[in-house]
Amino acid sequence: MTKIYDQQRFKPPKVGDEVHRLRRAHGLTLDELATKSGVSKAILSQIERDKSNPTLSTIWRITQALDHPLEDLLSSNKPSSPFEKLKYNATPSVASEDGGFTLRILGLVSMLASVQWYEFEAQPGSCLISESHGTGSIESISLLKGALEIEIEENREVLEAGETLRYGTETAHKLTNIGKGVCHGFMVNLLSPTL
């Protein structure tokens, strides 16, 4: 499979709104927080407006002055909306070795180690070969269009449009589009046996 491109991964966290909220909650002015933290008023103002990307040392001094855990501030990037909407071309995807089997990652990229949710398309004759997903792992495929053969060791099952198939993925398995047209469906992998 190809690499997953996560555009959000390398963006620094925006802490301005949270610093402003915490400062107001403590009833502090910019001058008072500047005195308490040792960070200049001008820098604090820039941070609160997300006009500055503060160093870890600066953030640490601010969180100490506000009696707030550093890790909470860095993980406080809550979206301003309860929704996260991705355009089709912004949804990360991966492809099979032959390039004919494409998986669009619909689930959270941060959860790929435990739950994987994909929309897939497979060109006629293309296949996706996967190694074991680990002890207790389960894969579920719902096929919307086409015909797909699933092979696990000597066992084979054909899935047709409108059908769902679930199977253990503790061993290598192969998915092949055996139809004459494009195969389209959804796949969910549960990789954690505790789910």
JSON list of C-alpha atoms in Angstrom, two decimals:
[
{"chain": "A", "resi": 1, "resn": "MET", "atom": "CA", "xyz": [0.00, 0.00, 0.00]},
{"chain": "A", "resi": 2, "resn": "THR", "atom": "CA", "xyz": [1.10, 3.56, -0.57]},
{"chain": "A", "resi": 3, "resn": "LYS", "atom": "CA", "xyz": [1.76, 6.13, 2.13]},
{"chain": "A", "resi": 4, "resn": "ILE", "atom": "CA", "xyz": [-1.14, 7.90, 3.80]},
{"chain": "A", "resi": 5, "resn": "TYR", "atom": "CA", "xyz": [-1.05, 11.65, 3.36]},
{"chain": "A", "resi": 6, "resn": "ASP", "atom": "CA", "xyz": [-2.49, 13.47, 6.36]},
{"chain": "A", "resi": 7, "resn": "GLN", "atom": "CA", "xyz": [-2.49, 17.20, 5.66]},
{"chain": "A", "resi": 8, "resn": "GLN", "atom": "CA", "xyz": [-3.30, 18.15, 9.26]},
{"chain": "A", "resi": 9, "resn": "ARG", "atom": "CA", "xyz": [-0.46, 16.15, 10.79]},
{"chain": "A", "resi": 10, "resn": "PHE", "atom": "CA", "xyz": [2.27, 18.77, 10.39]},
{"chain": "A", "resi": 11, "resn": "LYS", "atom": "CA", "xyz": [0.31, 21.89, 11.29]},
{"chain": "A", "resi": 12, "resn": "PRO", "atom": "CA", "xyz": [1.25, 23.38, 14.67]},
{"chain": "A", "resi": 13, "resn": "PRO", "atom": "CA", "xyz": [-1.58, 23.57, 17.21]},
{"chain": "A", "resi": 14, "resn": "LYS", "atom": "CA", "xyz": [-3.41, 26.89, 17.47]},
{"chain": "A", "resi": 15, "resn": "VAL", "atom": "CA", "xyz": [-3.47, 27.79, 21.15]},
{"chain": "A", "resi": 16, "resn": "GLY", "atom": "CA", "xyz": [-4.59, 31.42, 20.97]},
{"chain": "A", "resi": 17, "resn": "ASP", "atom": "CA", "xyz": [-8.28, 30.96, 21.75]},
{"chain": "A", "resi": 18, "resn": "GLU", "atom": "CA", "xyz": [-7.52, 28.68, 24.68]},
{"chain": "A", "resi": 19, "resn": "VAL", "atom": "CA", "xyz": [-4.89, 31.04, 26.15]},
{"chain": "A", "resi": 20, "resn": "HIS", "atom": "CA", "xyz": [-7.38, 33.92, 25.84]},
{"chain": "A", "resi": 21, "resn": "ARG", "atom": "CA", "xyz": [-10.15, 31.84, 27.46]},
{"chain": "A", "resi": 22, "resn": "LEU", "atom": "CA", "xyz": [-7.91, 30.77, 30.36]},
{"chain": "A", "resi": 23, "resn": "ARG", "atom": "CA", "xyz": [-6.61, 34.30, 30.93]},
{"chain": "A", "resi": 24, "resn": "ARG", "atom": "CA", "xyz": [-10.18, 35.65, 31.09]},
{"chain": "A", "resi": 25, "resn": "ALA", "atom": "CA", "xyz": [-11.27, 32.77, 33.36]},
{"chain": "A", "resi": 26, "resn": "HIS", "atom": "CA", "xyz": [-8.50, 33.76, 35.80]},
{"chain": "A", "resi": 27, "resn": "GLY", "atom": "CA", "xyz": [-9.59, 37.40, 35.58]},
{"chain": "A", "resi": 28, "resn": "LEU", "atom": "CA", "xyz": [-6.19, 38.52, 34.31]},
{"chain": "A", "resi": 29, "resn": "THR", "atom": "CA", "xyz": [-5.36, 41.36, 31.95]},
{"chain": "A", "resi": 30, "resn": "LEU", "atom": "CA", "xyz": [-2.62, 40.94, 29.35]},
{"chain": "A", "resi": 31, "resn": "ASP", "atom": "CA", "xyz": [-0.34, 43.06, 31.58]},
{"chain": "A", "resi": 32, "resn": "GLU", "atom": "CA", "xyz": [-1.01, 40.84, 34.61]},
{"chain": "A", "resi": 33, "resn": "LEU", "atom": "CA", "xyz": [-0.40, 37.61, 32.68]},
{"chain": "A", "resi": 34, "resn": "ALA", "atom": "CA", "xyz": [2.77, 39.12, 31.18]},
{"chain": "A", "resi": 35, "resn": "THR", "atom": "CA", "xyz": [4.09, 39.90, 34.68]},
{"chain": "A", "resi": 36, "resn": "LYS", "atom": "CA", "xyz": [3.08, 36.51, 36.06]},
{"chain": "A", "resi": 37, "resn": "SER", "atom": "CA", "xyz": [4.49, 34.48, 33.13]},
{"chain": "A", "resi": 38, "resn": "GLY", "atom": "CA", "xyz": [7.51, 36.53, 32.12]},
{"chain": "A", "resi": 39, "resn": "VAL", "atom": "CA", "xyz": [6.19, 36.66, 28.54]},
{"chain": "A", "resi": 40, "resn": "SER", "atom": "CA", "xyz": [5.83, 40.15, 27.08]},
{"chain": "A", "resi": 41, "resn": "LYS", "atom": "CA", "xyz": [2.38, 41.67, 26.61]},
{"chain": "A", "resi": 42, "resn": "ALA", "atom": "CA", "xyz": [3.04, 42.07, 22.87]},
{"chain": "A", "resi": 43, "resn": "ILE", "atom": "CA", "xyz": [3.91, 38.38, 22.46]},
{"chain": "A", "resi": 44, "resn": "LEU", "atom": "CA", "xyz": [0.88, 37.31, 24.54]},
{"chain": "A", "resi": 45, "resn": "SER", "atom": "CA", "xyz": [-1.37, 39.45, 22.35]},
{"chain": "A", "resi": 46, "resn": "GLN", "atom": "CA", "xyz": [0.08, 37.87, 19.20]},
{"chain": "A", "resi": 47, "resn": "ILE", "atom": "CA", "xyz": [-0.36, 34.37, 20.65]},
{"chain": "A", "resi": 48, "resn": "GLU", "atom": "CA", "xyz": [-4.00, 35.02, 21.57]},
{"chain": "A", "resi": 49, "resn": "ARG", "atom": "CA", "xyz": [-4.68, 36.21, 18.01]},
{"chain": "A", "resi": 50, "resn": "ASP", "atom": "CA", "xyz": [-2.78, 33.22, 16.54]},
{"chain": "A", "resi": 51, "resn": "LYS", "atom": "CA", "xyz": [-0.37, 35.67, 14.88]},
{"chain": "A", "resi": 52, "resn": "SER", "atom": "CA", "xyz": [2.63, 34.02, 16.53]},
{"chain": "A", "resi": 53, "resn": "ASN", "atom": "CA", "xyz": [3.79, 30.42, 16.78]},
{"chain": "A", "resi": 54, "resn": "PRO", "atom": "CA", "xyz": [5.17, 30.35, 20.34]},
{"chain": "A", "resi": 55, "resn": "THR", "atom": "CA", "xyz": [8.05, 28.14, 21.44]},
{"chain": "A", "resi": 56, "resn": "LEU", "atom": "CA", "xyz": [7.42, 25.27, 23.82]},
{"chain": "A", "resi": 57, "resn": "SER", "atom": "CA", "xyz": [9.24, 27.22, 26.52]},
{"chain": "A", "resi": 58, "resn": "THR", "atom": "CA", "xyz": [6.89, 30.19, 26.07]},
{"chain": "A", "resi": 59, "resn": "ILE", "atom": "CA", "xyz": [3.80, 27.98, 26.17]},
{"chain": "A", "resi": 60, "resn": "TRP", "atom": "CA", "xyz": [5.15, 26.27, 29.29]},
{"chain": "A", "resi": 61, "resn": "ARG", "atom": "CA", "xyz": [5.61, 29.62, 31.07]},
{"chain": "A", "resi": 62, "resn": "ILE", "atom": "CA", "xyz": [2.06, 30.67, 30.15]},
{"chain": "A", "resi": 63, "resn": "THR", "atom": "CA", "xyz": [0.55, 27.38, 31.37]},
{"chain": "A", "resi": 64, "resn": "GLN", "atom": "CA", "xyz": [2.51, 27.62, 34.63]},
{"chain": "A", "resi": 65, "resn": "ALA", "atom": "CA", "xyz": [1.21, 31.16, 35.20]},
{"chain": "A", "resi": 66, "resn": "LEU", "atom": "CA", "xyz": [-2.34, 30.00, 34.49]},
{"chain": "A", "resi": 67, "resn": "ASP", "atom": "CA", "xyz": [-1.95, 26.83, 36.58]},
{"chain": "A", "resi": 68, "resn": "HIS", "atom": "CA", "xyz": [-3.01, 24.78, 33.57]},
{"chain": "A", "resi": 69, "resn": "PRO", "atom": "CA", "xyz": [-1.41, 21.53, 32.28]},
{"chain": "A", "resi": 70, "resn": "LEU", "atom": "CA", "xyz": [0.74, 22.06, 29.21]},
{"chain": "A", "resi": 71, "resn": "GLU", "atom": "CA", "xyz": [-0.55, 18.90, 27.50]},
{"chain": "A", "resi": 72, "resn": "ASP", "atom": "CA", "xyz": [-4.17, 20.07, 27.91]},
{"chain": "A", "resi": 73, "resn": "LEU", "atom": "CA", "xyz": [-3.38, 23.33, 26.16]},
{"chain": "A", "resi": 74, "resn": "LEU", "atom": "CA", "xyz": [-1.64, 21.58, 23.27]},
{"chain": "A", "resi": 75, "resn": "SER", "atom": "CA", "xyz": [-4.52, 19.14, 22.82]},
{"chain": "A", "resi": 76, "resn": "SER", "atom": "CA", "xyz": [-7.24, 21.76, 23.16]},
{"chain": "A", "resi": 77, "resn": "ASN", "atom": "CA", "xyz": [-7.65, 22.26, 19.43]},
{"chain": "A", "resi": 78, "resn": "LYS", "atom": "CA", "xyz": [-11.37, 21.72, 19.46]},
{"chain": "A", "resi": 79, "resn": "PRO", "atom": "CA", "xyz": [-13.00, 22.68, 16.20]},
{"chain": "A", "resi": 80, "resn": "SER", "atom": "CA", "xyz": [-15.28, 25.71, 16.35]},
{"chain": "A", "resi": 81, "resn": "SER", "atom": "CA", "xyz": [-17.97, 23.55, 14.76]},
{"chain": "A", "resi": 82, "resn": "PRO", "atom": "CA", "xyz": [-19.20, 20.13, 15.91]},
{"chain": "A", "resi": 83, "resn": "PHE", "atom": "CA", "xyz": [-18.72, 18.95, 12.30]},
{"chain": "A", "resi": 84, "resn": "GLU", "atom": "CA", "xyz": [-15.67, 17.91, 10.34]},
{"chain": "A", "resi": 85, "resn": "LYS", "atom": "CA", "xyz": [-16.40, 17.99, 6.63]},
{"chain": "A", "resi": 86, "resn": "LEU", "atom": "CA", "xyz": [-13.92, 16.78, 4.03]},
{"chain": "A", "resi": 87, "resn": "LYS", "atom": "CA", "xyz": [-14.18, 17.40, 0.31]},
{"chain": "A", "resi": 88, "resn": "TYR", "atom": "CA", "xyz": [-13.82, 14.33, -1.89]},
{"chain": "A", "resi": 89, "resn": "ASN", "atom": "CA", "xyz": [-10.32, 15.33, -3.03]},
{"chain": "A", "resi": 90, "resn": "ALA", "atom": "CA", "xyz": [-9.21, 16.00, 0.59]},
{"chain": "A", "resi": 91, "resn": "THR", "atom": "CA", "xyz": [-10.06, 12.49, 1.79]},
{"chain": "A", "resi": 92, "resn": "PRO", "atom": "CA", "xyz": [-6.83, 10.47, 2.18]},
{"chain": "A", "resi": 93, "resn": "SER", "atom": "CA", "xyz": [-6.57, 7.34, 0.06]},
{"chain": "A", "resi": 94, "resn": "VAL", "atom": "CA", "xyz": [-4.29, 4.37, -0.48]},
{"chain": "A", "resi": 95, "resn": "ALA", "atom": "CA", "xyz": [-3.95, 2.02, -3.44]},
{"chain": "A", "resi": 96, "resn": "SER", "atom": "CA", "xyz": [-3.04, -1.61, -4.01]},
{"chain": "A", "resi": 97, "resn": "GLU", "atom": "CA", "xyz": [0.30, -2.65, -5.51]},
{"chain": "A", "resi": 98, "resn": "ASP", "atom": "CA", "xyz": [-1.30, -2.95, -8.97]},
{"chain": "A", "resi": 99, "resn": "GLY", "atom": "CA", "xyz": [-2.99, 0.45, -8.57]},
{"chain": "A", "resi": 100, "resn": "GLY", "atom": "CA", "xyz": [-6.40, -0.94, -9.50]},
{"chain": "A", "resi": 101, "resn": "PHE", "atom": "CA", "xyz": [-7.80, -1.18, -5.98]},
{"chain": "A", "resi": 102, "resn": "THR", "atom": "CA", "xyz": [-8.29, 2.20, -4.27]},
{"chain": "A", "resi": 103, "resn": "LEU", "atom": "CA", "xyz": [-9.32, 2.67, -0.64]},
{"chain": "A", "resi": 104, "resn": "ARG", "atom": "CA", "xyz": [-10.57, 6.10, 0.52]},
{"chain": "A", "resi": 105, "resn": "ILE", "atom": "CA", "xyz": [-10.03, 6.47, 4.28]},
{"chain": "A", "resi": 106, "resn": "LEU", "atom": "CA", "xyz": [-13.38, 7.52, 5.74]},
{"chain": "A", "resi": 107, "resn": "GLY", "atom": "CA", "xyz": [-12.55, 6.92, 9.40]},
{"chain": "A", "resi": 108, "resn": "LEU", "atom": "CA", "xyz": [-10.27, 9.03, 11.53]},
{"chain": "A", "resi": 109, "resn": "VAL", "atom": "CA", "xyz": [-6.66, 8.65, 10.45]},
{"chain": "A", "resi": 110, "resn": "SER", "atom": "CA", "xyz": [-5.70, 8.78, 14.14]},
{"chain": "A", "resi": 111, "resn": "MET", "atom": "CA", "xyz": [-7.68, 5.57, 14.75]},
{"chain": "A", "resi": 112, "resn": "LEU", "atom": "CA", "xyz": [-6.17, 3.45, 11.96]},
{"chain": "A", "resi": 113, "resn": "ALA", "atom": "CA", "xyz": [-4.40, 1.25, 14.51]},
{"chain": "A", "resi": 114, "resn": "SER", "atom": "CA", "xyz": [-7.74, 0.01, 15.91]},
{"chain": "A", "resi": 115, "resn": "VAL", "atom": "CA", "xyz": [-10.58, 0.76, 13.47]},
{"chain": "A", "resi": 116, "resn": "GLN", "atom": "CA", "xyz": [-10.29, 1.25, 9.72]},
{"chain": "A", "resi": 117, "resn": "TRP", "atom": "CA", "xyz": [-13.25, 2.41, 7.63]},
{"chain": "A", "resi": 118, "resn": "TYR", "atom": "CA", "xyz": [-12.91, 2.63, 3.86]},
{"chain": "A", "resi": 119, "resn": "GLU", "atom": "CA", "xyz": [-14.87, 3.22, 0.69]},
{"chain": "A", "resi": 120, "resn": "PHE", "atom": "CA", "xyz": [-13.25, 1.19, -2.07]},
{"chain": "A", "resi": 121, "resn": "GLU", "atom": "CA", "xyz": [-13.27, 0.89, -5.84]},
{"chain": "A", "resi": 122, "resn": "ALA", "atom": "CA", "xyz": [-11.63, -1.95, -7.72]},
{"chain": "A", "resi": 123, "resn": "GLN", "atom": "CA", "xyz": [-11.02, -2.12, -11.45]},
{"chain": "A", "resi": 124, "resn": "PRO", "atom": "CA", "xyz": [-11.80, -5.43, -13.21]},
{"chain": "A", "resi": 125, "resn": "GLY", "atom": "CA", "xyz": [-9.14, -8.04, -12.43]},
{"chain": "A", "resi": 126, "resn": "SER", "atom": "CA", "xyz": [-7.43, -5.93, -9.77]},
{"chain": "A", "resi": 127, "resn": "CYS", "atom": "CA", "xyz": [-6.64, -7.38, -6.38]},
{"chain": "A", "resi": 128, "resn": "LEU", "atom": "CA", "xyz": [-5.75, -6.26, -2.89]},
{"chain": "A", "resi": 129, "resn": "ILE", "atom": "CA", "xyz": [-3.45, -8.55, -0.92]},
{"chain": "A", "resi": 130, "resn": "SER", "atom": "CA", "xyz": [-3.34, -7.93, 2.82]},
{"chain": "A", "resi": 131, "resn": "GLU", "atom": "CA", "xyz": [-1.20, -9.49, 5.50]},
{"chain": "A", "resi": 132, "resn": "SER", "atom": "CA", "xyz": [-2.68, -10.54, 8.84]},
{"chain": "A", "resi": 133, "resn": "HIS", "atom": "CA", "xyz": [-4.35, -7.68, 10.73]},
{"chain": "A", "resi": 134, "resn": "GLY", "atom": "CA", "xyz": [-3.53, -9.36, 14.06]},
{"chain": "A", "resi": 135, "resn": "THR", "atom": "CA", "xyz": [-5.15, -11.65, 16.60]},
{"chain": "A", "resi": 136, "resn": "GLY", "atom": "CA", "xyz": [-8.91, -11.22, 16.88]},
{"chain": "A", "resi": 137, "resn": "SER", "atom": "CA", "xyz": [-9.17, -8.89, 13.87]},
{"chain": "A", "resi": 138, "resn": "ILE", "atom": "CA", "xyz": [-12.33, -8.87, 11.77]},
{"chain": "A", "resi": 139, "resn": "GLU", "atom": "CA", "xyz": [-13.02, -7.41, 8.34]},
{"chain": "A", "resi": 140, "resn": "SER", "atom": "CA", "xyz": [-16.51, -6.58, 7.07]},
{"chain": "A", "resi": 141, "resn": "ILE", "atom": "CA", "xyz": [-17.29, -5.74, 3.44]},
{"chain": "A", "resi": 142, "resn": "SER", "atom": "CA", "xyz": [-20.59, -4.42, 2.08]},
{"chain": "A", "resi": 143, "resn": "LEU", "atom": "CA", "xyz": [-20.62, -4.50, -1.71]},
{"chain": "A", "resi": 144, "resn": "LEU", "atom": "CA", "xyz": [-22.69, -1.92, -3.59]},
{"chain": "A", "resi": 145, "resn": "LYS", "atom": "CA", "xyz": [-21.67, -2.80, -7.14]},
{"chain": "A", "resi": 146, "resn": "GLY", "atom": "CA", "xyz": [-19.84, -5.62, -8.89]},
{"chain": "A", "resi": 147, "resn": "ALA", "atom": "CA", "xyz": [-18.54, -9.01, -7.77]},
{"chain": "A", "resi": 148, "resn": "LEU", "atom": "CA", "xyz": [-15.65, -9.56, -5.37]},
{"chain": "A", "resi": 149, "resn": "GLU", "atom": "CA", "xyz": [-13.85, -12.78, -4.47]},
{"chain": "A", "resi": 150, "resn": "ILE", "atom": "CA", "xyz": [-12.36, -13.03, -0.98]},
{"chain": "A", "resi": 151, "resn": "GLU", "atom": "CA", "xyz": [-9.65, -15.66, -0.50]},
{"chain": "A", "resi": 152, "resn": "ILE", "atom": "CA", "xyz": [-8.26, -16.77, 2.87]},
{"chain": "A", "resi": 153, "resn": "GLU", "atom": "CA", "xyz": [-5.80, -19.67, 2.58]},
{"chain": "A", "resi": 154, "resn": "GLU", "atom": "CA", "xyz": [-7.71, -22.35, 0.58]},
{"chain": "A", "resi": 155, "resn": "ASN", "atom": "CA", "xyz": [-11.13, -20.82, 1.32]},
{"chain": "A", "resi": 156, "resn": "ARG", "atom": "CA", "xyz": [-12.90, -18.63, -1.25]},
{"chain": "A", "resi": 157, "resn": "GLU", "atom": "CA", "xyz": [-16.17, -16.73, -1.08]},
{"chain": "A", "resi": 158, "resn": "VAL", "atom": "CA", "xyz": [-17.81, -14.59, -3.78]},
{"chain": "A", "resi": 159, "resn": "LEU", "atom": "CA", "xyz": [-19.60, -11.44, -2.71]},
{"chain": "A", "resi": 160, "resn": "GLU", "atom": "CA", "xyz": [-22.14, -9.79, -5.02]},
{"chain": "A", "resi": 161, "resn": "ALA", "atom": "CA", "xyz": [-23.79, -6.36, -5.01]},
{"chain": "A", "resi": 162, "resn": "GLY", "atom": "CA", "xyz": [-26.14, -5.95, -2.04]},
{"chain": "A", "resi": 163, "resn": "GLU", "atom": "CA", "xyz": [-24.35, -8.51, 0.13]},
{"chain": "A", "resi": 164, "resn": "THR", "atom": "CA", "xyz": [-22.19, -8.15, 3.24]},
{"chain": "A", "resi": 165, "resn": "LEU", "atom": "CA", "xyz": [-19.45, -10.55, 4.28]},
{"chain": "A", "resi": 166, "resn": "ARG", "atom": "CA", "xyz": [-17.57, -10.71, 7.59]},
{"chain": "A", "resi": 167, "resn": "TYR", "atom": "CA", "xyz": [-14.47, -12.79, 8.23]},
{"chain": "A", "resi": 168, "resn": "GLY", "atom": "CA", "xyz": [-11.46, -13.07, 10.50]},
{"chain": "A", "resi": 169, "resn": "THR", "atom": "CA", "xyz": [-8.25, -11.51, 9.22]},
{"chain": "A", "resi": 170, "resn": "GLU", "atom": "CA", "xyz": [-5.69, -13.19, 11.44]},
{"chain": "A", "resi": 171, "resn": "THR", "atom": "CA", "xyz": [-4.02, -14.56, 8.29]},
{"chain": "A", "resi": 172, "resn": "ALA", "atom": "CA", "xyz": [-3.17, -13.10, 4.90]},
{"chain": "A", "resi": 173, "resn": "HIS", "atom": "CA", "xyz": [-6.16, -12.57, 2.62]},
{"chain": "A", "resi": 174, "resn": "LYS", "atom": "CA", "xyz": [-6.82, -11.47, -0.94]},
{"chain": "A", "resi": 175, "resn": "LEU", "atom": "CA", "xyz": [-9.68, -9.50, -2.50]},
{"chain": "A", "resi": 176, "resn": "THR", "atom": "CA", "xyz": [-10.14, -9.72, -6.28]},
{"chain": "A", "resi": 177, "resn": "ASN", "atom": "CA", "xyz": [-12.63, -7.99, -8.56]},
{"chain": "A", "resi": 178, "resn": "ILE", "atom": "CA", "xyz": [-13.88, -10.93, -10.63]},
{"chain": "A", "resi": 179, "resn": "GLY", "atom": "CA", "xyz": [-16.57, -8.92, -12.43]},
{"chain": "A", "resi": 180, "resn": "LYS", "atom": "CA", "xyz": [-16.47, -7.20, -15.80]},
{"chain": "A", "resi": 181, "resn": "GLY", "atom": "CA", "xyz": [-17.04, -3.72, -14.36]},
{"chain": "A", "resi": 182, "resn": "VAL", "atom": "CA", "xyz": [-15.83, -1.57, -11.49]},
{"chain": "A", "resi": 183, "resn": "CYS", "atom": "CA", "xyz": [-16.45, -2.99, -8.02]},
{"chain": "A", "resi": 184, "resn": "HIS", "atom": "CA", "xyz": [-17.61, -0.49, -5.37]},
{"chain": "A", "resi": 185, "resn": "GLY", "atom": "CA", "xyz": [-18.28, -0.93, -1.66]},
{"chain": "A", "resi": 186, "resn": "PHE", "atom": "CA", "xyz": [-17.39, -0.23, 1.95]},
{"chain": "A", "resi": 187, "resn": "MET", "atom": "CA", "xyz": [-14.93, -2.02, 4.23]},
{"chain": "A", "resi": 188, "resn": "VAL", "atom": "CA", "xyz": [-14.52, -1.87, 8.01]},
{"chain": "A", "resi": 189, "resn": "ASN", "atom": "CA", "xyz": [-11.57, -3.49, 9.80]},
{"chain": "A", "resi": 190, "resn": "LEU", "atom": "CA", "xyz": [-11.72, -4.01, 13.56]},
{"chain": "A", "resi": 191, "resn": "LEU", "atom": "CA", "xyz": [-8.11, -4.53, 14.56]},
{"chain": "A", "resi": 192, "resn": "SER", "atom": "CA", "xyz": [-8.40, -4.44, 18.34]},
{"chain": "A", "resi": 193, "resn": "PRO", "atom": "CA", "xyz": [-9.77, -7.59, 19.99]},
{"chain": "A", "resi": 194, "resn": "THR", "atom": "CA", "xyz": [-11.08, -5.45, 22.87]},
{"chain": "A", "resi": 195, "resn": "LEU", "atom": "CA", "xyz": [-13.67, -3.73, 20.66]}
]
